[in-house]
CSV table of C-alpha atoms and ligand atoms in Angstrom, one decimal:
chain,number,residue,atom,x,y,z
D,29,MET,CA,65.6,58.8,19.9
D,30,THR,CA,63.3,58.0,23.2
D,31,VAL,CA,62.6,54.4,22.6
D,32,ARG,CA,65.3,52.3,24.7
D,33,LEU,CA,66.7,49.6,23.1
D,34,ASP,CA,67.0,45.8,24.4
D,35,GLU,CA,70.1,45.4,26.4
D,36,LYS,CA,71.8,43.3,23.6
D,37,LEU,CA,70.9,45.5,20.9
D,38,GLU,CA,71.9,48.8,22.8
D,39,PRO,CA,75.9,48.3,22.3
D,40,ILE,CA,75.2,47.2,18.7
D,41,TYR,CA,73.5,50.7,18.2
D,42,GLN,CA,76.4,52.3,19.8
D,43,ASP,CA,78.8,50.8,17.6
D,44,VAL,CA,76.9,52.1,14.6
D,45,LEU,CA,76.8,55.7,15.7
D,46,ARG,CA,80.6,55.4,16.4
D,47,ARG,CA,81.6,53.7,13.2
D,48,ASN,CA,79.5,55.9,10.9
D,49,PRO,CA,79.7,59.4,12.4
D,50,GLY,CA,77.2,62.0,11.0
D,51,GLU,CA,75.2,59.6,8.9
D,52,ASN,CA,71.8,60.8,11.0
D,53,GLU,CA,69.4,59.1,8.5
D,54,PHE,CA,71.1,55.8,8.5
D,55,HIS,CA,71.3,55.8,12.2
D,56,GLN,CA,67.6,56.6,12.2
D,57,ALA,CA,67.0,53.6,9.7
D,58,VAL,CA,69.0,51.1,12.1
D,59,HIS,CA,67.4,52.3,15.3
D,60,GLU,CA,63.8,51.7,13.9
D,61,VAL,CA,64.8,48.0,12.8
D,62,LEU,CA,66.6,47.3,16.2
D,63,GLU,CA,63.7,48.6,17.9
D,64,THR,CA,61.7,45.7,17.1
D,65,LEU,CA,64.3,43.0,17.2
D,66,GLY,CA,64.9,42.3,20.9
D,67,PRO,CA,62.0,39.5,20.9
D,68,VAL,CA,63.8,37.8,17.8
D,69,LEU,CA,67.0,37.6,19.7
D,70,VAL,CA,64.9,35.8,22.3
D,71,LYS,CA,63.5,33.5,20.0
D,72,TYR,CA,66.6,32.8,18.0
D,73,PRO,CA,69.5,33.2,20.3
D,74,GLU,CA,71.9,31.4,17.7
D,75,LEU,CA,71.6,34.8,15.5
D,76,ALA,CA,73.1,36.7,18.2
D,77,GLU,CA,75.9,34.1,18.5
D,78,HIS,CA,76.5,34.3,14.6
D,79,LYS,CA,76.6,38.1,15.2
D,80,VAL,CA,74.2,38.5,12.2
D,81,ILE,CA,72.8,42.0,13.0
D,82,GLN,CA,76.4,43.6,13.3
D,83,ARG,CA,76.9,42.0,9.9
D,84,ILE,CA,73.8,43.4,8.5
D,85,CYS,CA,74.7,46.7,9.6
D,86,GLU,CA,77.9,46.9,7.6
D,87,PRO,CA,77.7,47.2,4.0
D,88,GLU,CA,79.3,44.2,2.1
D,89,ARG,CA,80.8,47.1,-0.5
D,90,GLN,CA,80.9,50.7,-0.6
D,91,ILE,CA,81.9,52.7,-3.8
D,92,ILE,CA,82.2,56.2,-3.9
D,93,PHE,CA,83.6,58.0,-7.0
D,94,ARG,CA,83.8,61.3,-8.8
D,95,VAL,CA,81.6,62.4,-11.7
D,96,PRO,CA,83.0,64.8,-13.8
D,97,TRP,CA,80.3,66.4,-16.9
D,98,GLN,CA,80.5,69.5,-18.8
D,99,ASP,CA,77.2,71.8,-19.0
D,100,ASP,CA,76.0,73.2,-22.3
D,101,GLN,CA,78.3,76.5,-22.0
D,102,GLY,CA,81.3,74.1,-21.6
D,103,GLU,CA,81.8,74.7,-18.1
D,104,ILE,CA,83.1,71.6,-16.1
D,105,HIS,CA,81.2,70.5,-12.9
D,106,ILE,CA,82.2,67.8,-10.6
D,107,ASN,CA,79.9,65.7,-8.5
D,108,ARG,CA,80.0,62.8,-6.2
D,109,ALA,CA,78.3,59.5,-6.7
D,110,PHE,CA,77.7,56.5,-4.5
D,111,ARG,CA,76.8,52.8,-4.7
D,112,VAL,CA,76.3,50.9,-1.5
D,113,GLU,CA,76.2,47.2,-2.2
D,114,PHE,CA,74.8,46.4,1.2
D,115,ASN,CA,73.7,42.6,1.1
D,116,SER,CA,73.4,39.7,-1.3
D,117,ALA,CA,72.4,36.8,1.0
D,118,LEU,CA,69.2,36.6,-1.2
D,119,GLY,CA,70.3,37.9,-4.7
D,120,PRO,CA,72.2,40.3,-6.5
D,121,TYR,CA,72.3,43.8,-5.0
D,122,LYS,CA,69.0,45.5,-6.1
D,123,GLY,CA,67.9,49.2,-5.5
D,124,GLY,CA,67.6,52.5,-7.2
D,125,MET,CA,69.8,55.5,-7.9
D,126,ARG,CA,68.7,59.1,-6.6
D,127,PHE,CA,70.1,62.1,-8.2
D,128,HIS,CA,69.3,64.9,-5.7
D,129,PRO,CA,71.4,67.9,-4.3
D,130,SER,CA,70.7,66.5,-0.8
D,131,VAL,CA,72.6,63.0,-1.3
D,132,TYR,CA,75.6,62.3,1.0
D,133,LEU,CA,76.5,58.8,2.2
D,134,GLY,CA,74.3,58.8,5.0
D,135,ILE,CA,71.3,59.0,2.7
D,136,ILE,CA,72.1,56.2,0.3
D,137,LYS,CA,73.1,54.0,3.3
D,138,PHE,CA,69.9,54.5,4.9
D,139,LEU,CA,68.3,53.6,1.8
D,140,GLY,CA,70.4,50.5,1.2
D,141,PHE,CA,69.8,49.2,4.5
D,142,GLU,CA,65.7,49.7,4.3
D,143,GLN,CA,66.2,47.8,0.9
D,144,ILE,CA,67.7,44.7,2.4
D,145,PHE,CA,64.5,44.0,4.4
D,146,LYS,CA,61.9,45.5,1.5
D,147,ASN,CA,63.6,43.3,-0.7
D,148,ALA,CA,63.6,40.3,1.3
D,149,LEU,CA,59.9,40.9,1.9
D,150,THR,CA,58.9,40.6,-1.6
D,151,ASP,CA,60.2,36.9,-1.5
D,152,LEU,CA,61.8,37.3,-5.0
D,153,PRO,CA,65.7,36.6,-5.1
D,154,ILE,CA,66.9,40.1,-4.6
D,155,GLY,CA,69.6,41.4,-2.1
D,156,GLY,CA,69.9,45.2,-1.2
D,157,GLY,CA,71.7,48.3,-2.6
D,158,LYS,CA,71.4,51.7,-3.5
D,159,GLY,CA,73.2,54.3,-5.1
D,160,GLY,CA,73.0,58.0,-6.3
D,161,SER,CA,74.5,61.3,-6.7
D,162,ASP,CA,74.3,65.0,-5.4
D,163,PHE,CA,73.7,65.9,-8.9
D,164,ASP,CA,70.6,68.0,-9.1
D,165,PRO,CA,68.8,67.7,-12.2
D,166,LYS,CA,66.4,70.3,-11.9
D,167,GLY,CA,66.9,73.0,-14.9
D,168,LYS,CA,69.3,70.6,-16.8
D,169,SER,CA,68.8,70.2,-20.4
D,170,ASP,CA,68.3,66.6,-21.7
D,171,ASP,CA,72.0,66.9,-23.0
D,172,GLU,CA,73.4,68.0,-19.6
D,173,ILE,CA,71.5,64.9,-18.2
D,174,MET,CA,73.0,62.5,-20.8
D,175,ARG,CA,76.5,63.7,-20.2
D,176,PHE,CA,76.3,63.5,-16.5
D,177,CYS,CA,74.8,59.9,-16.9
D,178,GLN,CA,77.4,58.6,-19.4
D,179,SER,CA,79.9,60.0,-17.0
D,180,LEU,CA,78.7,58.2,-14.0
D,181,MET,CA,78.2,54.9,-15.6
D,182,THR,CA,81.7,55.3,-17.3
D,183,GLU,CA,82.9,54.3,-13.5
D,184,LEU,CA,79.9,52.5,-12.4
D,185,TYR,CA,79.7,49.9,-15.0
D,186,ARG,CA,82.4,48.0,-13.5
D,187,HIS,CA,80.6,47.6,-10.5
D,188,LEU,CA,77.2,46.2,-12.0
D,189,GLY,CA,76.0,43.1,-13.6
D,190,GLU,CA,72.8,41.2,-14.0
D,191,TYR,CA,74.0,38.7,-11.4
D,192,THR,CA,76.2,41.3,-9.4
D,193,ASP,CA,74.2,44.5,-8.7
D,194,VAL,CA,71.0,45.8,-10.9
D,195,PRO,CA,70.1,49.3,-10.2
D,196,ALA,CA,66.8,51.3,-10.9
D,197,GLY,CA,65.4,54.6,-10.7
D,198,ASP,CA,64.4,56.7,-7.4
D,199,ILE,CA,64.2,60.4,-7.0
D,200,GLY,CA,65.3,62.4,-9.9
D,201,VAL,CA,66.1,59.1,-12.0
D,202,GLY,CA,63.1,57.9,-13.9
D,203,GLN,CA,62.6,56.2,-17.8
D,204,ARG,CA,65.1,59.0,-19.2
D,205,GLU,CA,68.2,58.7,-17.1
D,206,VAL,CA,67.9,55.1,-16.9
D,207,GLY,CA,68.0,55.1,-20.7
D,208,TYR,CA,71.3,57.1,-20.9
D,209,LEU,CA,72.8,55.2,-18.0
D,210,PHE,CA,71.6,51.6,-19.5
D,211,GLY,CA,73.0,53.1,-23.0
D,212,GLN,CA,76.4,53.6,-21.7
D,213,TYR,CA,76.8,50.6,-19.9
D,214,LYS,CA,75.7,48.7,-23.2
D,215,ARG,CA,78.5,50.4,-25.1
D,216,ILE,CA,81.3,50.3,-22.8
D,217,THR,CA,80.5,46.4,-22.2
D,218,ASN,CA,79.3,45.5,-25.6
D,219,ARG,CA,76.9,43.5,-24.0
D,220,TYR,CA,73.0,43.6,-24.4
D,221,GLU,CA,72.6,42.9,-20.7
D,222,SER,CA,69.0,43.5,-20.2
D,223,GLY,CA,68.7,42.5,-16.8
D,224,VAL,CA,71.4,44.9,-15.3
D,225,PHE,CA,69.2,47.6,-14.9
D,226,THR,CA,65.4,48.2,-14.3
D,227,GLY,CA,62.9,50.8,-15.0
D,228,LYS,CA,64.1,50.5,-18.7
D,229,GLY,CA,61.6,51.7,-21.6
D,230,LEU,CA,58.8,49.3,-22.9
D,231,ASP,CA,60.6,49.1,-26.3
D,232,TRP,CA,64.0,47.9,-25.0
D,233,GLY,CA,63.3,45.3,-22.2
D,234,GLY,CA,61.3,47.5,-19.5
D,235,SER,CA,58.4,45.8,-17.8
D,236,ARG,CA,54.8,46.9,-18.3
D,237,ALA,CA,53.4,47.9,-15.1
D,238,ARG,CA,56.9,48.8,-13.4
D,239,LYS,CA,56.3,52.7,-13.8
D,240,GLU,CA,52.9,52.3,-11.8
D,241,ALA,CA,54.3,49.8,-9.8
D,242,THR,CA,55.5,51.6,-6.5
D,243,GLY,CA,52.1,53.9,-6.3
D,244,TYR,CA,49.7,51.0,-7.3
D,245,GLY,CA,51.6,48.5,-4.8
D,246,THR,CA,51.1,51.3,-1.9
D,247,VAL,CA,47.4,51.3,-2.4
D,248,PHE,CA,47.0,47.8,-2.7
D,249,PHE,CA,48.5,47.7,0.5
D,250,VAL,CA,46.3,50.2,2.0
D,251,GLN,CA,43.7,48.0,0.6
D,252,GLU,CA,45.0,45.1,2.6
D,253,MET,CA,45.3,47.2,5.6
D,254,LEU,CA,41.7,48.4,5.4
D,255,LYS,CA,40.2,44.9,4.7
D,256,ALA,CA,41.7,43.5,7.8
D,257,ARG,CA,39.8,46.5,9.8
D,258,LYS,CA,36.5,45.7,7.4
D,259,GLU,CA,36.9,48.6,5.6
D,260,SER,CA,37.6,49.7,1.9
D,261,LEU,CA,38.8,52.8,0.0
D,262,GLU,CA,35.6,53.3,-1.6
D,263,GLY,CA,34.2,57.0,-0.6
D,264,LYS,CA,37.4,57.4,1.5
D,265,THR,CA,39.3,61.0,1.4
D,266,CYS,CA,42.9,60.9,0.5
D,267,ILE,CA,45.8,63.1,0.6
D,268,VAL,CA,49.2,62.2,-1.3
D,269,SER,CA,52.6,64.0,-1.1
D,270,GLY,CA,54.8,64.7,-3.7
D,271,SER,CA,54.0,64.6,-7.4
D,272,GLY,CA,56.4,62.4,-8.7
D,273,ASN,CA,56.6,58.9,-10.1
D,274,VAL,CA,55.0,57.1,-7.0
D,275,ALA,CA,52.7,59.8,-5.8
D,276,ILE,CA,51.3,60.0,-9.6
D,277,TYR,CA,50.7,56.3,-9.6
D,278,ALA,CA,49.3,56.1,-5.9
D,279,ILE,CA,46.8,58.7,-7.0
D,280,GLU,CA,45.8,56.9,-9.9
D,281,LYS,CA,45.1,53.5,-8.1
D,282,ALA,CA,43.3,55.4,-5.4
D,283,GLU,CA,40.8,57.1,-7.8
D,284,GLN,CA,40.5,53.6,-9.5
D,285,LEU,CA,39.4,51.9,-6.1
D,286,GLY,CA,37.1,54.5,-5.4
D,287,ALA,CA,39.0,57.1,-3.2
D,288,LYS,CA,38.7,61.0,-3.8
D,289,VAL,CA,42.4,62.3,-3.6
D,290,ILE,CA,42.2,66.0,-3.0
D,291,ALA,CA,45.7,67.1,-2.4
D,292,CYS,CA,49.4,66.7,-3.7
D,293,SER,CA,52.6,68.8,-3.7
D,294,ASP,CA,56.1,69.2,-4.7
D,295,SER,CA,59.0,70.6,-2.6
D,296,SER,CA,57.8,74.2,-3.2
D,297,GLY,CA,54.2,74.0,-2.4
D,298,ILE,CA,50.8,71.8,-2.2
D,299,ILE,CA,47.6,72.1,-4.3
D,300,VAL,CA,44.2,71.1,-2.8
D,301,ASP,CA,41.3,70.6,-5.2
D,302,GLU,CA,38.1,69.3,-3.3
D,303,LYS,CA,36.4,68.2,-6.3
D,304,GLY,CA,39.4,65.6,-6.8
D,305,ILE,CA,42.7,65.8,-8.4
D,306,ASP,CA,42.3,65.9,-12.3
D,307,LEU,CA,45.4,63.6,-12.6
D,308,LYS,CA,45.4,63.8,-16.6
D,309,LEU,CA,46.4,67.3,-15.9
D,310,VAL,CA,49.3,66.5,-13.3
D,311,LYS,CA,50.7,63.9,-15.7
D,312,ARG,CA,50.9,66.5,-18.4
D,313,ILE,CA,52.6,69.0,-16.1
D,314,LYS,CA,55.1,66.7,-14.2
D,315,GLU,CA,55.4,64.0,-16.8
D,316,VAL,CA,55.6,65.5,-20.3
D,317,GLU,CA,56.1,69.3,-19.3
D,318,ARG,CA,58.5,68.8,-16.4
D,319,ARG,CA,56.9,71.8,-14.6
D,320,ARG,CA,56.1,72.6,-11.0
D,321,ILE,CA,52.9,71.6,-9.5
D,322,SER,CA,51.8,75.2,-9.0
D,323,ALA,CA,51.0,75.2,-12.5
D,324,TYR,CA,48.0,72.9,-11.8
D,325,ALA,CA,46.2,75.7,-10.0
D,326,GLU,CA,46.7,78.0,-13.0
D,327,GLU,CA,45.0,75.9,-15.2
D,328,ARG,CA,42.3,74.3,-13.0
D,329,LYS,CA,39.4,76.3,-11.8
D,330,GLY,CA,38.7,75.8,-8.1
D,331,ALA,CA,42.1,74.2,-7.0
D,332,LYS,CA,44.3,76.0,-4.7
D,333,TYR,CA,47.9,76.5,-4.8
D,334,VAL,CA,49.6,77.3,-1.3
D,335,GLU,CA,53.5,78.1,-1.5
D,336,ASP,CA,55.3,76.3,1.5
D,337,GLY,CA,52.0,74.9,2.5
D,338,ASN,CA,51.9,71.7,4.7
D,339,ILE,CA,49.9,69.2,3.1
D,340,TRP,CA,49.2,67.2,6.3
D,341,GLY,CA,47.1,70.3,7.8
D,342,VAL,CA,44.6,68.8,4.9
D,343,PRO,CA,41.7,66.7,6.7
D,344,CYS,CA,41.6,63.3,4.9
D,345,ASP,CA,40.8,59.7,5.9
D,346,VAL,CA,44.0,58.3,4.5
D,347,ALA,CA,47.4,60.0,3.9
D,348,LEU,CA,50.2,58.8,1.7
D,349,PRO,CA,53.5,60.5,1.8
D,350,CYS,CA,55.1,59.5,-1.4
D,351,ALA,CA,57.9,62.2,-1.6
D,352,THR,CA,60.7,62.0,0.5
D,353,GLN,CA,62.4,61.0,4.1
D,354,ASN,CA,61.0,62.7,7.4
D,355,GLU,CA,58.8,64.6,5.4
D,356,LEU,CA,55.8,63.9,8.2
D,357,ASN,CA,56.8,64.8,11.9
D,358,GLY,CA,55.1,64.2,15.1
D,359,LYS,CA,53.3,67.7,14.7
D,360,ASP,CA,51.9,66.5,11.7
D,361,ALA,CA,51.1,63.3,12.7
D,362,LYS,CA,48.9,64.6,15.8
D,363,LYS,CA,47.1,66.9,13.5
D,364,LEU,CA,46.2,64.2,11.0
D,365,VAL,CA,44.9,62.2,13.5
D,366,GLU,CA,43.0,65.1,15.4
D,367,GLN,CA,41.5,65.6,12.0
D,368,GLY,CA,40.3,62.2,11.9
D,369,CYS,CA,42.9,60.4,9.3
D,370,THR,CA,42.5,56.5,10.2
D,371,THR,CA,45.3,55.3,7.6
D,372,VAL,CA,49.1,55.9,6.5
D,373,ALA,CA,50.9,54.1,4.3
D,374,GLU,CA,54.4,55.2,3.1
D,375,GLY,CA,54.9,55.3,-0.4
D,376,ALA,CA,58.3,57.0,0.2
D,377,ASN,CA,61.0,55.9,2.1
D,378,MET,CA,61.1,56.5,5.8
D,379,PRO,CA,58.9,59.7,5.2
D,380,CYS,CA,57.7,59.3,8.6
D,381,THR,CA,60.0,60.5,11.6
D,382,PRO,CA,59.9,58.0,14.7
D,383,GLU,CA,57.9,60.7,16.8
D,384,ALA,CA,55.3,60.5,14.0
D,385,ILE,CA,55.1,56.8,13.9
D,386,ARG,CA,54.7,56.7,17.7
D,387,VAL,CA,51.8,59.0,17.5
D,388,PHE,CA,50.2,56.5,15.1
D,389,GLN,CA,50.9,53.6,16.9
D,390,ASP,CA,49.7,55.2,20.2
D,391,ALA,CA,46.3,56.1,18.3
D,392,SER,CA,46.0,52.7,17.0
D,393,ILE,CA,45.6,54.0,13.4
D,394,ALA,CA,46.6,51.6,10.4
D,395,TYR,CA,50.1,52.6,9.6
D,396,GLY,CA,51.9,50.9,7.2
D,397,PRO,CA,55.8,51.4,6.8
D,398,GLY,CA,57.9,51.9,3.7
D,399,LYS,CA,59.8,48.4,3.3
D,400,ALA,CA,56.2,46.9,3.2
D,401,ALA,CA,54.1,49.4,1.6
D,402,ASN,CA,56.5,50.4,-1.2
D,403,ALA,CA,57.9,47.0,-2.1
D,404,GLY,CA,55.7,46.9,-5.0
D,405,GLY,CA,58.6,49.0,-6.9
D,406,VAL,CA,61.2,46.8,-6.4
D,407,ALA,CA,59.1,43.5,-6.7
D,408,THR,CA,58.2,44.6,-10.3
D,409,SER,CA,61.8,45.5,-10.8
D,410,ALA,CA,62.5,41.6,-10.2
D,411,LEU,CA,59.5,40.7,-12.5
D,412,GLU,CA,61.1,42.8,-15.1
D,413,MET,CA,64.5,40.7,-14.4
D,414,GLN,CA,62.4,37.6,-15.0
D,415,GLN,CA,61.1,38.8,-18.2
D,416,ASN,CA,64.6,39.5,-19.5
D,417,ALA,CA,66.1,36.4,-18.3
D,418,SER,CA,63.6,34.5,-20.1
D,419,ARG,CA,63.4,37.1,-23.0
D,420,ASP,CA,59.8,37.5,-22.5
D,421,PHE,CA,57.1,40.5,-22.2
D,422,TRP,CA,54.1,40.1,-20.1
D,423,THR,CA,50.8,42.0,-20.7
D,424,PHE,CA,49.9,44.8,-18.4
D,425,GLN,CA,47.4,42.9,-16.8
D,426,TYR,CA,49.4,39.9,-15.8
D,427,THR,CA,52.1,42.1,-14.3
D,428,GLU,CA,49.7,44.2,-12.2
D,429,LYS,CA,47.9,40.7,-11.2
D,430,ARG,CA,51.6,39.4,-10.0
D,431,LEU,CA,52.4,42.8,-8.5
D,432,GLU,CA,48.9,42.8,-6.5
D,433,GLU,CA,49.3,39.2,-5.3
D,434,ILE,CA,52.7,40.1,-4.0
D,435,MET,CA,51.6,43.1,-1.9
D,436,VAL,CA,48.6,40.8,-0.4
D,437,ASN,CA,51.4,38.3,0.5
D,438,ILE,CA,53.6,40.9,2.0
D,439,HIS,CA,50.8,42.4,4.0
D,440,ARG,CA,49.6,38.8,5.1
D,441,ASN,CA,53.2,37.9,6.3
D,442,CYS,CA,53.7,41.4,8.1
D,443,TYR,CA,50.3,40.9,9.7
D,444,GLU,CA,50.7,37.3,11.1
D,445,THR,CA,54.5,38.0,12.2
D,446,ALA,CA,53.1,40.9,13.9
D,447,ASP,CA,50.6,38.7,16.0
D,448,GLU,CA,53.4,35.8,16.5
D,449,PHE,CA,55.5,38.5,18.1
D,450,GLY,CA,52.8,39.8,20.3
D,451,ALA,CA,52.3,42.7,18.7
D,452,PRO,CA,49.0,42.6,16.7
D,453,GLY,CA,48.3,45.5,13.9
D,454,ASN,CA,51.8,46.6,14.2
D,455,TYR,CA,53.2,46.5,10.9
D,456,VAL,CA,56.4,47.8,11.8
D,457,VAL,CA,57.2,45.0,14.0
D,458,GLY,CA,55.8,42.7,11.2
D,459,ALA,CA,57.6,43.8,8.4
D,460,ASN,CA,61.2,44.1,10.0
D,461,ILE,CA,61.0,40.9,11.8
D,462,THR,CA,59.6,39.0,8.5
D,463,GLY,CA,62.5,40.8,6.8
D,464,PHE,CA,65.1,40.1,9.0
D,465,LEU,CA,64.6,36.5,9.7
D,466,LYS,CA,64.8,35.8,6.1
D,467,VAL,CA,67.9,37.4,5.3
D,468,SER,CA,69.3,36.2,8.5
D,469,LYS,CA,68.5,32.6,8.1
D,470,ALA,CA,70.2,32.9,4.6
D,471,MET,CA,73.4,34.3,6.0
D,472,VAL,CA,73.7,31.8,8.8
D,473,ALA,CA,73.1,29.1,6.1
D,474,MET,CA,76.1,30.5,3.9
D,475,GLY,CA,78.5,30.5,6.6
D,476,LEU,CA,80.5,33.2,7.9
D,477,ILE,CA,79.8,35.9,5.0
W,523,LIG,P1,60.3,61.3,-8.3
W,523,LIG,O1,61.7,62.4,-8.5
W,523,LIG,O2,59.8,60.9,-9.3
W,523,LIG,O3,59.3,62.3,-7.4
W,523,LIG,C1,59.9,63.0,-6.1
W,523,LIG,C2,58.8,64.0,-5.6
W,523,LIG,O4,59.0,64.4,-4.2
W,523,LIG,C3,58.6,65.2,-6.1
W,523,LIG,O5,57.5,65.8,-6.4
W,523,LIG,C4,59.6,65.9,-5.4
W,523,LIG,O6,59.4,67.5,-5.5
W,523,LIG,C5,59.5,65.5,-4.0
W,523,LIG,N1,60.6,65.7,-3.2
W,523,LIG,C6,61.7,65.1,-3.4
W,523,LIG,N2,62.6,65.6,-2.6
W,523,LIG,C7,61.9,66.5,-1.8
W,523,LIG,C8,62.3,67.1,-0.5
W,523,LIG,N3,63.5,67.3,-0.2
W,523,LIG,N4,61.5,68.0,-0.3
W,523,LIG,C9,60.0,67.9,-0.4
W,523,LIG,N5,59.7,67.1,-1.3
W,523,LIG,C10,60.7,66.4,-2.3
W,523,LIG,O7,60.9,60.2,-7.1
W,523,LIG,P2,59.9,59.3,-6.8
W,523,LIG,O8,58.4,59.2,-6.7
W,523,LIG,O9,60.4,57.9,-7.5
W,523,LIG,O10,60.2,58.9,-5.4
W,523,LIG,C11,59.5,59.5,-4.2
W,523,LIG,C12,59.5,58.6,-2.9
W,523,LIG,O11,59.7,57.1,-3.3
W,523,LIG,C13,61.4,58.5,-2.6
W,523,LIG,O12,61.3,58.5,-1.1
W,523,LIG,C14,61.9,57.2,-3.3
W,523,LIG,O13,63.0,56.7,-2.3
W,523,LIG,C15,60.7,56.4,-2.8
W,523,LIG,N6,60.4,55.2,-3.6
W,523,LIG,C16,60.7,55.4,-4.9
W,523,LIG,C17,60.3,54.0,-5.6
W,523,LIG,C18,60.3,54.0,-7.3
W,523,LIG,O14,60.1,53.1,-7.6
W,523,LIG,N7,60.4,55.1,-8.0
W,523,LIG,C19,60.1,52.7,-5.1
W,523,LIG,C20,59.8,52.8,-3.7
W,523,LIG,C21,60.1,53.9,-3.1
W,523,LIG,P3,60.4,68.6,-6.4
W,523,LIG,O15,60.1,68.2,-7.8
W,523,LIG,O16,60.2,69.8,-5.8
W,523,LIG,O17,61.9,68.1,-5.7
W,524,LIG,O1,63.1,52.5,-3.2
W,524,LIG,C1,63.0,51.6,-3.9
W,524,LIG,O2,62.6,50.3,-3.8
W,524,LIG,C2,63.1,51.7,-5.4
W,524,LIG,N1,63.4,53.3,-5.5
W,524,LIG,C3,63.3,50.9,-6.4
W,524,LIG,C4,64.4,50.1,-6.4
W,524,LIG,C5,64.3,49.1,-7.8
W,524,LIG,O3,65.4,48.3,-8.0
W,524,LIG,O4,63.4,48.9,-8.4
């Protein structure tokens, strides 16, 4: 971490390091926010008096629990699960559940911390939280996934509620898992409480456009960044890392807006298809058959699969990291800039390392941080909660329109805040300060919470 913090903020960061040893991703997420808050404390000294930053860095509640389950052979497995209820100043805790073997407390805390500011940026009434487990869904049967989800919810249900904590999906958790989790919640509580979980199926309380929302929202954000530079997506070459929920719908919207997407990936390798990605094929392989992305090159003539390939070496105008944290480092960023990339937006959470972000900012390219650029997913979750509360079901067109308006609004607020704090075009400054001010003003208004 090379950037020095303001003298008021450095001791707060040191305290975070001391109190949360070994949680590297959490440290990184906190540092990235604190780097931008110096001028805020000058303008609003009362926030320092109220120790708002120290309070925001400490979750309101952290739950860690055992999840025992049996595989199809009857063997017993023990996983660990988490729910970090970070901040409820603006609404019930809201944020996804991640199932991935790399999950530990530091990952869930970084995600929960980011979620506070992201959710504030949506201007919708949602607080910040995140959960997950070190369970690896890869290669598991549907029955195994169901038994795991039921066991997890048998503990988690007591901490949830439509006015308390509302989970959704994230890596490794899509509609299938949400179904098993919601089903068990309903069974234990004897309540059809639709608003307790988002990302549900369209037949049982889900919102149209939620599946598409994160990826679409990221591309709407790109469109706004380009508009601010008097450009558009038309004719631009794009690369998108990952091939999961966010990546697929980022590709779809980018293609709809006239870009040509030529590469995507999974954790085993990358595919490059200079003719433009055939998204129907990607959807079949990933959403229906649940296979690896390498299958794409087996079925599509002219496409190339590179095992362990680095997607950031593929020349492009627009790069959208949509897989996971710290997937794009300083070297990758330099390569992208050297090869002519002008725009980067984070569909994933914290995919760019601090060094990569510095490279983008030094090169003055348009860089949209995840808190702003991928907020469309959680925003549409809040729209799902609205529909559930009023027992309504909106059309795709209407929901997508609302999503687009929200992304335009987030972009405008970030852009104007960056200007106001003397950092024009710096969306990191804009997003962090806009989100922070909204949450901290609410916290001060509510007394010492
Ligand atoms: P999915 O599980 O649907 O897809 C994840 C994709 O990223 C897969 O292609 C996966 O490859 C790849 N990936 C995951 N972990 C790693 C890793 N350690 N190294 C390399 N590749 C990896 O998840 P989502 O698309 O939902 O999530 C992607 C990102 O977007 C995450 O950062 C998530 O937090 C963020 N996000 C998601 C939102 C949502 O609504 N779903 C909302 C906002 C942000 P493989 O199959 O090989 O593991
Ligand atoms: O990181 C995220 O914003 C999500 N995984 C979506 C959270 C949600 O509650 O929809």
